[in-house]
């Protein structure tokens, strides 16, 4: 959600995958994420991500999302 606030690329939300498709996340022993900011095969996404300012906006959105998740995890650990 934080990333979607910062950039105009279409938000697809969580996408359900087949059970073993994302092995990295399935076997992670710590919180883990996969972030897809855009598709290089999509001309609009590629043009957007060509701009340093847009990449910075995406990075800031990712940062805010990670910090929000971290705060949630810390709150859950304290209970």
Short mmCIF file of the C-alpha atoms (twelve columns), coordinates in Angstrom:
data_MODEL
# 
_entry.id   MODEL 
# 
loop_
_atom_site.group_PDB 
_atom_site.id 
_atom_site.type_symbol 
_atom_site.label_atom_id 
_atom_site.label_alt_id 
_atom_site.label_comp_id 
_atom_site.label_asym_id 
_atom_site.label_seq_id 
_atom_site.Cartn_x 
_atom_site.Cartn_y 
_atom_site.Cartn_z 
_atom_site.pdbx_PDB_model_num 
ATOM 1  C CA . UNK A 1  0.000  0.000   0.000   1 
ATOM 2  C CA . UNK A 2  2.823  2.416   0.846   1 
ATOM 3  C CA . UNK A 3  4.464  1.837   -2.523  1 
ATOM 4  C CA . UNK A 4  1.156  2.386   -4.320  1 
ATOM 5  C CA . UNK A 5  0.810  5.754   -2.543  1 
ATOM 6  C CA . UNK A 6  4.130  6.926   -3.999  1 
ATOM 7  C CA . UNK A 7  3.939  5.788   -7.619  1 
ATOM 8  C CA . UNK A 8  1.210  5.730   -10.275 1 
ATOM 9  C CA . UNK A 9  1.945  2.188   -11.496 1 
ATOM 10 C CA . UNK A 10 -1.160 -0.002  -11.292 1 
ATOM 11 C CA . UNK A 11 -1.399 -1.788  -7.945  1 
ATOM 12 C CA . UNK A 12 -2.122 -5.485  -8.314  1 
ATOM 13 C CA . UNK A 13 -2.160 -6.285  -4.610  1 
ATOM 14 C CA . UNK A 14 -1.337 -9.717  -3.330  1 
ATOM 15 C CA . UNK A 15 -1.286 -12.329 -6.023  1 
ATOM 16 C CA . UNK A 16 -1.945 -15.919 -5.020  1 
ATOM 17 C CA . UNK A 17 0.720  -18.286 -6.282  1 
ATOM 18 C CA . UNK A 18 0.870  -22.033 -6.555  1 
ATOM 19 C CA . UNK A 19 1.956  -23.725 -3.344  1 
ATOM 20 C CA . UNK A 20 5.650  -24.195 -4.162  1 
ATOM 21 C CA . UNK A 21 6.106  -21.401 -6.667  1 
ATOM 22 C CA . UNK A 22 7.865  -18.934 -4.365  1 
ATOM 23 C CA . UNK A 23 10.355 -21.205 -2.626  1 
ATOM 24 C CA . UNK A 24 12.366 -18.309 -1.175  1 
ATOM 25 C CA . UNK A 25 9.418  -17.051 0.865   1 
ATOM 26 C CA . UNK A 26 8.139  -20.501 1.751   1 
ATOM 27 C CA . UNK A 27 11.454 -21.505 3.361   1 
ATOM 28 C CA . UNK A 28 12.271 -18.143 4.974   1 
ATOM 29 C CA . UNK A 29 12.854 -18.333 8.718   1 
ATOM 30 C CA . UNK A 30 12.548 -14.564 9.124   1 
ATOM 31 C CA . UNK A 31 10.040 -12.060 7.711   1 
ATOM 32 C CA . UNK A 32 10.610 -11.793 3.950   1 
ATOM 33 C CA . UNK A 33 9.062  -9.984  0.998   1 
ATOM 34 C CA . UNK A 34 9.256  -9.897  -2.772  1 
ATOM 35 C CA . UNK A 35 8.671  -6.469  -4.277  1 
ATOM 36 C CA . UNK A 36 7.752  -5.961  -7.915  1 
ATOM 37 C CA . UNK A 37 7.732  -2.275  -8.782  1 
ATOM 38 C CA . UNK A 38 6.855  -2.689  -12.432 1 
ATOM 39 C CA . UNK A 39 7.239  -4.849  -15.494 1 
ATOM 40 C CA . UNK A 40 10.131 -4.210  -17.861 1 
ATOM 41 C CA . UNK A 41 7.968  -5.635  -20.642 1 
ATOM 42 C CA . UNK A 42 5.401  -2.864  -20.044 1 
ATOM 43 C CA . UNK A 43 6.418  0.309   -21.898 1 
ATOM 44 C CA . UNK A 44 4.645  2.593   -19.408 1 
ATOM 45 C CA . UNK A 45 6.335  0.938   -16.416 1 
ATOM 46 C CA . UNK A 46 9.718  1.006   -18.168 1 
ATOM 47 C CA . UNK A 47 9.353  4.692   -19.019 1 
ATOM 48 C CA . UNK A 48 8.296  5.496   -15.459 1 
ATOM 49 C CA . UNK A 49 11.210 3.586   -13.940 1 
ATOM 50 C CA . UNK A 50 13.703 5.266   -16.300 1 
ATOM 51 C CA . UNK A 51 13.430 8.436   -14.227 1 
ATOM 52 C CA . UNK A 52 15.714 8.745   -11.168 1 
ATOM 53 C CA . UNK A 53 13.000 10.771  -9.388  1 
ATOM 54 C CA . UNK A 54 10.447 8.018   -9.964  1 
ATOM 55 C CA . UNK A 55 12.851 5.320   -8.762  1 
ATOM 56 C CA . UNK A 56 13.438 7.418   -5.642  1 
ATOM 57 C CA . UNK A 57 9.670  7.701   -5.086  1 
ATOM 58 C CA . UNK A 58 9.377  3.921   -5.423  1 
ATOM 59 C CA . UNK A 59 12.247 3.402   -2.976  1 
ATOM 60 C CA . UNK A 60 10.614 5.736   -0.464  1 
ATOM 61 C CA . UNK A 61 7.334  3.837   -0.767  1 
ATOM 62 C CA . UNK A 62 9.155  0.552   -0.196  1 
ATOM 63 C CA . UNK A 63 10.936 2.041   2.819   1 
ATOM 64 C CA . UNK A 64 7.677  3.264   4.366   1 
ATOM 65 C CA . UNK A 65 6.039  -0.115  3.785   1 
ATOM 66 C CA . UNK A 66 8.915  -1.976  5.421   1 
ATOM 67 C CA . UNK A 67 8.895  0.390   8.392   1 
ATOM 68 C CA . UNK A 68 5.126  -0.038  8.826   1 
ATOM 69 C CA . UNK A 69 5.517  -3.826  8.746   1 
ATOM 70 C CA . UNK A 70 8.411  -3.635  11.215  1 
ATOM 71 C CA . UNK A 71 6.325  -1.582  13.648  1 
ATOM 72 C CA . UNK A 72 3.513  -4.136  13.368  1 
ATOM 73 C CA . UNK A 73 5.899  -7.023  14.046  1 
ATOM 74 C CA . UNK A 74 7.402  -5.249  17.059  1 
ATOM 75 C CA . UNK A 75 3.928  -4.575  18.464  1 
ATOM 76 C CA . UNK A 76 2.961  -8.239  18.020  1 
ATOM 77 C CA . UNK A 77 6.196  -9.376  19.711  1 
ATOM 78 C CA . UNK A 78 5.446  -7.226  22.755  1 
ATOM 79 C CA . UNK A 79 2.117  -8.972  23.377  1 
# 
